[in-house]
Amino acid sequence: MRPRRTLGLLLSDAVDRAHGARLDQVAAARGVALQRFPLSRAAAALAQIDVAFFSRELYEGSSLRTPGPLSDAFFRVADAAPRLRWLHVCSTGLDLPQYASALARGVRVTASAGVTAISIAQSAVAAILAQARGFDHWLAAQARREWAPLTGADKPRELHDLRVAVIGAGAIGCEIGRLLKALGMQVVAVRRSSEPTPPFDDTFALSQLDDVLPDCDWLVLALPLTPATRGLIDARRLALLRPGARIVNVARGELVDEAALCDALVQGRIRGAYLDTFVQEPLPQASPLWDLPQVWISPHNSAASQGHEERVVDSFVRNLERCLDA
């Protein structure tokens, strides 16, 4: 069957080498001739680019708010392509500054939803399990070369006695809930509505958050940043948490009042935290969070996994198939 039309695709050189033949087959099966324009030589083909794929390796060297050199190079081409009508991106959110120009001019932008759910959930649950079982105490004692068993009231509580509230019931939040349930914890979801949501024991609407916090041993943030959720966990809500509760943030730093969180940690009202995202990234060296022994920090890297790049490509392929079938 002769191709009915052509489609110009901007992509990275790495994806072109590794997956070009697969992309050609997807298009050809739908009667479309795919013209691939790898980034290294795409500047001469601006007028022929219809679709752009911002793959994961192009994000290397970037932080959440500061694009790296590969990202800059890609978007210089994408933003100058006059025919661009669709941009697929490696992130699960659309709030990166690189996307602003495409969104502003009406380009359809799709995210790689769900591709990080497994790895982020595993990172979050690993931190929860390690701190719940006392590894923060043991590792600090090891650094001091101190033999310091947990005894008496300092012994960890049983996992089945711990109550976790996960704010956000998307792919990441649900996978965190599933893993925590498998460990025997009591897990509830807080989301836009109180509609029952497997695998959680119970589901509450976001408007009920103040009623949920006093029963929390762990508060997990896995929700998008929106005007309604910015600053959601402020000093007042931190004070509502059960004394000695801990926090996990694998969403966006702006969801939390960092100064209020630092104050609650220093005073011991919040016993510990695992933080992957921050208001300013990279986290400034002057931030007091670096020096708090009960805080574990990962550099917006909880999704790190050798399968991540492949899952992003698979996400693009699925969307490409839907686009060409439409």
mmCIF file of C-alpha atoms in Angstrom:
data_model
loop_
_atom_site.group_PDB
_atom_site.id
_atom_site.type_symbol
_atom_site.label_atom_id
_atom_site.label_comp_id
_atom_site.label_asym_id
_atom_site.label_seq_id
_atom_site.Cartn_x
_atom_site.Cartn_y
_atom_site.Cartn_z
ATOM 1 C CA MET A 1 0.000 0.000 0.000
ATOM 2 C CA ARG A 2 1.431 3.365 -1.030
ATOM 3 C CA PRO A 3 1.712 5.922 1.778
ATOM 4 C CA ARG A 4 -1.163 8.400 1.738
ATOM 5 C CA ARG A 5 0.770 11.173 3.448
ATOM 6 C CA THR A 6 4.054 12.041 5.139
ATOM 7 C CA LEU A 7 4.758 12.979 8.744
ATOM 8 C CA GLY A 8 7.881 14.846 9.835
ATOM 9 C CA LEU A 9 9.224 13.785 13.246
ATOM 10 C CA LEU A 10 11.828 15.625 15.335
ATOM 11 C CA LEU A 11 13.594 13.208 17.702
ATOM 12 C CA SER A 12 16.914 12.657 19.422
ATOM 13 C CA ASP A 13 19.804 11.028 17.616
ATOM 14 C CA ALA A 14 19.822 8.233 20.222
ATOM 15 C CA VAL A 15 16.133 7.386 19.724
ATOM 16 C CA ASP A 16 16.556 7.633 15.961
ATOM 17 C CA ARG A 17 19.363 5.049 16.037
ATOM 18 C CA ALA A 18 17.721 2.687 18.503
ATOM 19 C CA HIS A 19 14.057 2.918 17.519
ATOM 20 C CA GLY A 20 13.879 4.499 14.063
ATOM 21 C CA ALA A 21 12.973 1.270 12.280
ATOM 22 C CA ARG A 22 10.209 0.571 14.820
ATOM 23 C CA LEU A 23 8.738 4.044 14.320
ATOM 24 C CA ASP A 24 8.871 3.622 10.543
ATOM 25 C CA GLN A 25 6.936 0.359 10.841
ATOM 26 C CA VAL A 26 4.259 1.917 13.042
ATOM 27 C CA ALA A 27 3.706 4.682 10.502
ATOM 28 C CA ALA A 28 3.918 2.458 7.408
ATOM 29 C CA ALA A 29 1.325 0.072 8.840
ATOM 30 C CA ARG A 30 -1.063 3.020 8.817
ATOM 31 C CA GLY A 31 -0.200 4.216 5.332
ATOM 32 C CA VAL A 32 2.038 7.057 6.478
ATOM 33 C CA ALA A 33 5.598 7.763 5.356
ATOM 34 C CA LEU A 34 7.590 8.897 8.383
ATOM 35 C CA GLN A 35 10.353 11.411 7.808
ATOM 36 C CA ARG A 36 12.709 11.274 10.788
ATOM 37 C CA PHE A 37 14.751 14.365 11.595
ATOM 38 C CA PRO A 38 17.392 13.632 14.274
ATOM 39 C CA LEU A 39 18.240 16.697 16.349
ATOM 40 C CA SER A 40 21.802 16.957 15.028
ATOM 41 C CA ARG A 41 20.561 17.774 11.548
ATOM 42 C CA ALA A 42 16.976 18.945 12.097
ATOM 43 C CA ALA A 43 17.633 22.694 11.941
ATOM 44 C CA ALA A 44 17.621 22.525 8.145
ATOM 45 C CA ALA A 45 14.197 20.863 8.097
ATOM 46 C CA LEU A 46 12.114 23.191 10.290
ATOM 47 C CA ALA A 47 9.329 23.555 7.735
ATOM 48 C CA GLN A 48 8.894 19.772 7.502
ATOM 49 C CA ILE A 49 8.459 18.993 11.221
ATOM 50 C CA ASP A 50 4.922 18.065 12.291
ATOM 51 C CA VAL A 51 5.635 16.097 15.482
ATOM 52 C CA ALA A 52 8.363 16.325 18.132
ATOM 53 C CA PHE A 53 9.372 13.696 20.700
ATOM 54 C CA PHE A 54 11.263 15.024 23.747
ATOM 55 C CA SER A 55 12.756 11.773 25.024
ATOM 56 C CA ARG A 56 14.283 11.126 28.431
ATOM 57 C CA GLU A 57 17.976 11.367 27.529
ATOM 58 C CA LEU A 58 17.405 14.906 26.226
ATOM 59 C CA TYR A 59 16.455 15.925 29.784
ATOM 60 C CA GLU A 60 19.871 14.926 31.162
ATOM 61 C CA GLY A 61 21.656 17.930 32.650
ATOM 62 C CA SER A 62 18.372 19.690 33.390
ATOM 63 C CA SER A 63 16.689 20.443 36.677
ATOM 64 C CA LEU A 64 12.992 21.030 37.156
ATOM 65 C CA ARG A 65 13.121 24.755 36.369
ATOM 66 C CA THR A 66 16.443 25.021 34.527
ATOM 67 C CA PRO A 67 16.764 23.314 31.123
ATOM 68 C CA GLY A 68 20.064 21.649 30.289
ATOM 69 C CA PRO A 69 21.998 22.037 27.015
ATOM 70 C CA LEU A 70 20.353 19.111 25.213
ATOM 71 C CA SER A 71 16.905 20.306 26.221
ATOM 72 C CA ASP A 72 17.717 23.826 25.050
ATOM 73 C CA ALA A 73 18.951 22.533 21.696
ATOM 74 C CA PHE A 74 15.826 20.429 21.169
ATOM 75 C CA PHE A 75 13.369 23.191 21.983
ATOM 76 C CA ARG A 76 15.208 25.765 19.879
ATOM 77 C CA VAL A 77 14.312 23.560 16.927
ATOM 78 C CA ALA A 78 10.820 22.515 18.084
ATOM 79 C CA ASP A 79 9.738 26.056 18.914
ATOM 80 C CA ALA A 80 10.925 27.297 15.525
ATOM 81 C CA ALA A 81 9.095 24.596 13.535
ATOM 82 C CA PRO A 82 6.091 26.397 11.997
ATOM 83 C CA ARG A 83 4.091 23.226 11.254
ATOM 84 C CA LEU A 84 4.548 21.596 14.669
ATOM 85 C CA ARG A 85 1.176 20.379 15.906
ATOM 86 C CA TRP A 86 2.041 17.723 18.495
ATOM 87 C CA LEU A 87 4.768 17.439 21.121
ATOM 88 C CA HIS A 88 5.210 14.325 23.261
ATOM 89 C CA VAL A 89 7.357 14.760 26.376
ATOM 90 C CA CYS A 90 9.161 12.424 28.729
ATOM 91 C CA SER A 91 7.749 13.891 31.943
ATOM 92 C CA THR A 92 4.477 12.987 33.610
ATOM 93 C CA GLY A 93 3.609 16.648 34.191
ATOM 94 C CA LEU A 94 3.387 19.553 31.775
ATOM 95 C CA ASP A 95 4.756 22.268 34.076
ATOM 96 C CA LEU A 96 8.349 22.366 32.817
ATOM 97 C CA PRO A 97 9.313 25.785 31.409
ATOM 98 C CA GLN A 98 10.513 24.168 28.162
ATOM 99 C CA TYR A 99 6.894 23.385 27.256
ATOM 100 C CA ALA A 100 5.538 26.895 27.699
ATOM 101 C CA SER A 101 6.101 28.096 24.140
ATOM 102 C CA ALA A 102 4.434 25.059 22.545
ATOM 103 C CA LEU A 103 1.464 25.288 24.889
ATOM 104 C CA ALA A 104 1.116 29.021 24.283
ATOM 105 C CA ARG A 105 0.873 28.578 20.521
ATOM 106 C CA GLY A 106 -1.688 25.804 20.754
ATOM 107 C CA VAL A 107 0.511 22.782 20.071
ATOM 108 C CA ARG A 108 -0.975 19.596 21.505
ATOM 109 C CA VAL A 109 1.370 18.439 24.303
ATOM 110 C CA THR A 110 1.089 14.920 25.713
ATOM 111 C CA ALA A 111 2.916 13.518 28.735
ATOM 112 C CA SER A 112 4.396 10.094 29.414
ATOM 113 C CA ALA A 113 1.820 9.364 32.084
ATOM 114 C CA GLY A 114 2.543 6.435 34.348
ATOM 115 C CA VAL A 115 6.053 5.625 33.108
ATOM 116 C CA THR A 116 7.666 6.560 36.434
ATOM 117 C CA ALA A 117 5.007 5.054 38.708
ATOM 118 C CA ILE A 118 6.836 1.809 39.487
ATOM 119 C CA SER A 119 10.258 3.286 40.195
ATOM 120 C CA ILE A 120 9.032 6.334 42.140
ATOM 121 C CA ALA A 121 6.719 4.161 44.232
ATOM 122 C CA GLN A 122 9.545 1.752 45.007
ATOM 123 C CA SER A 123 11.789 4.641 46.109
ATOM 124 C CA ALA A 124 9.076 6.109 48.322
ATOM 125 C CA VAL A 125 8.177 2.777 49.892
ATOM 126 C CA ALA A 126 11.844 1.872 50.417
ATOM 127 C CA ALA A 127 12.324 5.095 52.405
ATOM 128 C CA ILE A 128 9.124 4.541 54.400
ATOM 129 C CA LEU A 129 10.018 0.952 55.230
ATOM 130 C CA ALA A 130 13.624 1.784 56.131
ATOM 131 C CA GLN A 131 12.672 4.632 58.452
ATOM 132 C CA ALA A 132 9.726 2.745 59.908
ATOM 133 C CA ARG A 133 12.061 -0.112 60.836
ATOM 134 C CA GLY A 134 14.714 2.127 62.414
ATOM 135 C CA PHE A 135 17.401 2.269 59.744
ATOM 136 C CA ASP A 136 17.713 6.029 60.156
ATOM 137 C CA HIS A 137 18.769 5.414 63.783
ATOM 138 C CA TRP A 138 21.100 2.508 62.970
ATOM 139 C CA LEU A 139 22.837 4.263 60.061
ATOM 140 C CA ALA A 140 23.420 7.394 62.144
ATOM 141 C CA ALA A 141 24.867 5.239 64.925
ATOM 142 C CA GLN A 142 27.091 3.422 62.428
ATOM 143 C CA ALA A 143 28.458 6.765 61.188
ATOM 144 C CA ARG A 144 29.434 7.508 64.824
ATOM 145 C CA ARG A 145 30.853 3.957 65.268
ATOM 146 C CA GLU A 146 28.358 3.595 68.100
ATOM 147 C CA TRP A 147 26.683 0.324 69.155
ATOM 148 C CA ALA A 148 23.172 1.656 69.754
ATOM 149 C CA PRO A 149 20.348 -0.911 69.763
ATOM 150 C CA LEU A 150 16.774 0.322 69.695
ATOM 151 C CA THR A 151 15.245 -0.494 73.058
ATOM 152 C CA GLY A 152 12.174 0.284 75.106
ATOM 153 C CA ALA A 153 9.935 3.009 73.731
ATOM 154 C CA ASP A 154 12.406 3.621 70.874
ATOM 155 C CA LYS A 155 11.641 0.250 69.295
ATOM 156 C CA PRO A 156 9.843 0.585 65.951
ATOM 157 C CA ARG A 157 6.089 0.183 65.910
ATOM 158 C CA GLU A 158 4.592 -2.738 64.032
ATOM 159 C CA LEU A 159 3.917 -1.925 60.394
ATOM 160 C CA HIS A 160 0.286 -2.977 60.665
ATOM 161 C CA ASP A 161 -0.199 -0.284 63.340
ATOM 162 C CA LEU A 162 0.956 2.504 61.028
ATOM 163 C CA ARG A 163 -1.513 4.646 59.082
ATOM 164 C CA VAL A 164 -0.418 6.254 55.822
ATOM 165 C CA ALA A 165 -2.305 8.950 53.926
ATOM 166 C CA VAL A 166 -1.399 9.252 50.238
ATOM 167 C CA ILE A 167 -2.497 12.538 48.687
ATOM 168 C CA GLY A 168 -2.997 11.873 45.004
ATOM 169 C CA ALA A 169 -4.438 8.683 43.526
ATOM 170 C CA GLY A 170 -2.901 8.706 40.083
ATOM 171 C CA ALA A 171 -0.566 5.996 38.825
ATOM 172 C CA ILE A 172 2.184 6.866 41.316
ATOM 173 C CA GLY A 173 -0.101 7.238 44.328
ATOM 174 C CA CYS A 174 -1.945 3.997 43.585
ATOM 175 C CA GLU A 175 1.296 2.051 43.183
ATOM 176 C CA ILE A 176 2.573 3.437 46.491
ATOM 177 C CA GLY A 177 -0.708 2.407 48.101
ATOM 178 C CA ARG A 178 -0.528 -1.083 46.625
ATOM 179 C CA LEU A 179 3.004 -1.682 47.908
ATOM 180 C CA LEU A 180 2.273 -0.294 51.374
ATOM 181 C CA LYS A 181 -0.839 -2.451 51.623
ATOM 182 C CA ALA A 182 1.270 -5.489 50.740
ATOM 183 C CA LEU A 183 3.490 -4.621 53.722
ATOM 184 C CA GLY A 184 0.443 -4.625 55.982
ATOM 185 C CA MET A 185 0.079 -0.893 56.560
ATOM 186 C CA GLN A 186 -3.235 0.933 56.816
ATOM 187 C CA VAL A 187 -3.402 3.148 53.726
ATOM 188 C CA VAL A 188 -5.943 5.812 52.801
ATOM 189 C CA ALA A 189 -6.118 8.057 49.753
ATOM 190 C CA VAL A 190 -6.906 11.757 49.608
ATOM 191 C CA ARG A 191 -7.991 12.916 46.158
ATOM 192 C CA ARG A 192 -10.421 15.261 44.444
ATOM 193 C CA SER A 193 -13.430 13.132 45.369
ATOM 194 C CA SER A 194 -14.146 10.494 47.990
ATOM 195 C CA GLU A 195 -15.046 7.867 45.405
ATOM 196 C CA PRO A 196 -13.636 4.482 46.594
ATOM 197 C CA THR A 197 -10.260 3.849 44.988
ATOM 198 C CA PRO A 198 -8.491 0.472 45.041
ATOM 199 C CA PRO A 199 -6.142 -0.484 46.610
ATOM 200 C CA PHE A 200 -6.791 1.956 49.456
ATOM 201 C CA ASP A 201 -8.620 1.050 52.658
ATOM 202 C CA ASP A 202 -10.573 4.291 52.446
ATOM 203 C CA THR A 203 -10.736 7.379 50.235
ATOM 204 C CA PHE A 204 -11.298 10.980 51.287
ATOM 205 C CA ALA A 205 -11.921 14.132 49.286
ATOM 206 C CA LEU A 206 -9.257 16.823 49.388
ATOM 207 C CA SER A 207 -11.740 19.007 51.260
ATOM 208 C CA GLN A 208 -11.515 16.453 54.110
ATOM 209 C CA LEU A 209 -7.717 16.659 54.407
ATOM 210 C CA ASP A 210 -7.784 18.446 57.773
ATOM 211 C CA ASP A 211 -9.776 15.562 59.227
ATOM 212 C CA VAL A 212 -7.319 12.973 57.890
ATOM 213 C CA LEU A 213 -4.048 14.529 59.069
ATOM 214 C CA PRO A 214 -4.390 13.955 62.851
ATOM 215 C CA ASP A 215 -4.469 10.174 62.288
ATOM 216 C CA CYS A 216 -1.399 10.080 59.993
ATOM 217 C CA ASP A 217 1.860 8.384 60.862
ATOM 218 C CA TRP A 218 3.053 9.031 57.309
ATOM 219 C CA LEU A 219 1.892 11.667 54.828
ATOM 220 C CA VAL A 220 2.816 10.964 51.201
ATOM 221 C CA LEU A 221 2.504 13.659 48.535
ATOM 222 C CA ALA A 222 1.929 12.263 45.034
ATOM 223 C CA LEU A 223 -0.352 14.852 43.479
ATOM 224 C CA PRO A 224 0.112 17.427 40.708
ATOM 225 C CA LEU A 225 1.057 21.032 41.373
ATOM 226 C CA THR A 226 -1.866 23.309 40.501
ATOM 227 C CA PRO A 227 -2.996 26.724 41.731
ATOM 228 C CA ALA A 228 -5.263 24.868 44.170
ATOM 229 C CA THR A 229 -2.517 22.604 45.567
ATOM 230 C CA ARG A 230 0.369 25.090 45.776
ATOM 231 C CA GLY A 231 1.288 25.464 49.454
ATOM 232 C CA LEU A 232 -1.197 22.735 50.397
ATOM 233 C CA ILE A 233 0.914 21.553 53.326
ATOM 234 C CA ASP A 234 1.525 24.743 55.256
ATOM 235 C CA ALA A 235 2.384 25.408 58.902
ATOM 236 C CA ARG A 236 -1.228 24.973 60.003
ATOM 237 C CA ARG A 237 -1.586 21.578 58.347
ATOM 238 C CA LEU A 238 1.830 20.411 59.559
ATOM 239 C CA ALA A 239 0.603 21.163 63.084
ATOM 240 C CA LEU A 240 -2.464 18.978 62.478
ATOM 241 C CA LEU A 241 -0.341 15.891 61.850
ATOM 242 C CA ARG A 242 0.034 13.326 64.614
ATOM 243 C CA PRO A 243 3.108 14.198 66.730
ATOM 244 C CA GLY A 244 6.078 12.245 65.404
ATOM 245 C CA ALA A 245 4.577 11.787 61.924
ATOM 246 C CA ARG A 246 6.828 11.670 58.866
ATOM 247 C CA ILE A 247 6.465 13.069 55.343
ATOM 248 C CA VAL A 248 7.320 11.853 51.843
ATOM 249 C CA ASN A 249 7.254 14.245 48.884
ATOM 250 C CA VAL A 250 7.752 12.711 45.432
ATOM 251 C CA ALA A 251 5.537 15.270 43.679
ATOM 252 C CA ARG A 252 6.514 18.962 43.611
ATOM 253 C CA GLY A 253 8.370 21.039 46.189
ATOM 254 C CA GLU A 254 5.884 23.900 45.954
ATOM 255 C CA LEU A 255 3.220 21.725 47.562
ATOM 256 C CA VAL A 256 4.940 22.244 50.922
ATOM 257 C CA ASP A 257 5.930 25.333 52.894
ATOM 258 C CA GLU A 258 9.631 24.394 53.211
ATOM 259 C CA ALA A 259 10.363 26.891 55.973
ATOM 260 C CA ALA A 260 7.466 25.574 58.040
ATOM 261 C CA LEU A 261 8.589 21.987 57.395
ATOM 262 C CA CYS A 262 12.137 22.784 58.527
ATOM 263 C CA ASP A 263 10.761 24.389 61.684
ATOM 264 C CA ALA A 264 8.560 21.356 62.438
ATOM 265 C CA LEU A 265 11.514 19.000 61.891
ATOM 266 C CA VAL A 266 13.874 21.026 64.098
ATOM 267 C CA GLN A 267 11.286 21.139 66.867
ATOM 268 C CA GLY A 268 10.657 17.382 66.552
ATOM 269 C CA ARG A 269 6.945 17.732 65.776
ATOM 270 C CA ILE A 270 7.704 16.034 62.440
ATOM 271 C CA ARG A 271 10.011 13.098 63.117
ATOM 272 C CA GLY A 272 11.456 12.639 59.651
ATOM 273 C CA ALA A 273 11.055 13.060 55.915
ATOM 274 C CA TYR A 274 12.024 11.650 52.544
ATOM 275 C CA LEU A 275 12.127 14.495 50.026
ATOM 276 C CA ASP A 276 12.719 14.132 46.286
ATOM 277 C CA THR A 277 11.458 17.537 45.142
ATOM 278 C CA PHE A 278 12.046 21.087 46.318
ATOM 279 C CA VAL A 279 10.929 24.649 45.664
ATOM 280 C CA GLN A 280 14.341 25.447 44.203
ATOM 281 C CA GLU A 281 16.269 22.765 42.324
ATOM 282 C CA PRO A 282 19.075 21.947 42.682
ATOM 283 C CA LEU A 283 18.499 22.406 46.409
ATOM 284 C CA PRO A 284 20.728 25.326 47.491
ATOM 285 C CA GLN A 285 23.688 24.388 49.643
ATOM 286 C CA ALA A 286 22.461 26.869 52.241
ATOM 287 C CA SER A 287 19.184 25.004 52.749
ATOM 288 C CA PRO A 288 18.851 23.720 56.324
ATOM 289 C CA LEU A 289 17.313 20.531 54.953
ATOM 290 C CA TRP A 290 20.797 19.244 54.066
ATOM 291 C CA ASP A 291 21.864 19.237 57.723
ATOM 292 C CA LEU A 292 18.800 17.717 59.360
ATOM 293 C CA PRO A 293 19.725 14.113 60.241
ATOM 294 C CA GLN A 294 16.133 12.911 60.085
ATOM 295 C CA VAL A 295 15.734 14.094 56.470
ATOM 296 C CA TRP A 296 16.631 11.855 53.517
ATOM 297 C CA ILE A 297 17.151 13.665 50.229
ATOM 298 C CA SER A 298 17.250 12.423 46.645
ATOM 299 C CA PRO A 299 17.976 14.988 43.877
ATOM 300 C CA HIS A 300 14.627 14.740 42.056
ATOM 301 C CA ASN A 301 15.863 11.303 41.115
ATOM 302 C CA SER A 302 13.399 8.884 42.695
ATOM 303 C CA ALA A 303 12.345 7.720 39.226
ATOM 304 C CA ALA A 304 15.877 6.604 38.328
ATOM 305 C CA SER A 305 15.687 3.221 36.613
ATOM 306 C CA GLN A 306 17.428 1.581 33.680
ATOM 307 C CA GLY A 307 14.015 0.838 32.160
ATOM 308 C CA HIS A 308 12.807 4.443 32.290
ATOM 309 C CA GLU A 309 13.955 5.520 28.817
ATOM 310 C CA GLU A 310 12.369 2.467 27.177
ATOM 311 C CA ARG A 311 9.046 3.113 28.905
ATOM 312 C CA VAL A 312 9.072 6.710 27.636
ATOM 313 C CA VAL A 313 9.623 5.478 24.076
ATOM 314 C CA ASP A 314 6.792 2.959 24.512
ATOM 315 C CA SER A 315 4.546 5.786 25.701
ATOM 316 C CA PHE A 316 5.343 7.814 22.599
ATOM 317 C CA VAL A 317 4.719 4.829 20.321
ATOM 318 C CA ARG A 318 1.288 4.222 21.890
ATOM 319 C CA ASN A 319 0.374 7.864 21.389
ATOM 320 C CA LEU A 320 1.722 7.824 17.847
ATOM 321 C CA GLU A 321 -0.451 4.832 17.035
ATOM 322 C CA ARG A 322 -3.520 6.611 18.422
ATOM 323 C CA CYS A 323 -2.637 9.770 16.514
ATOM 324 C CA LEU A 324 -2.263 7.957 13.207
ATOM 325 C CA ASP A 325 -5.402 5.877 13.781
ATOM 326 C CA ALA A 326 -7.533 8.955 14.446
#
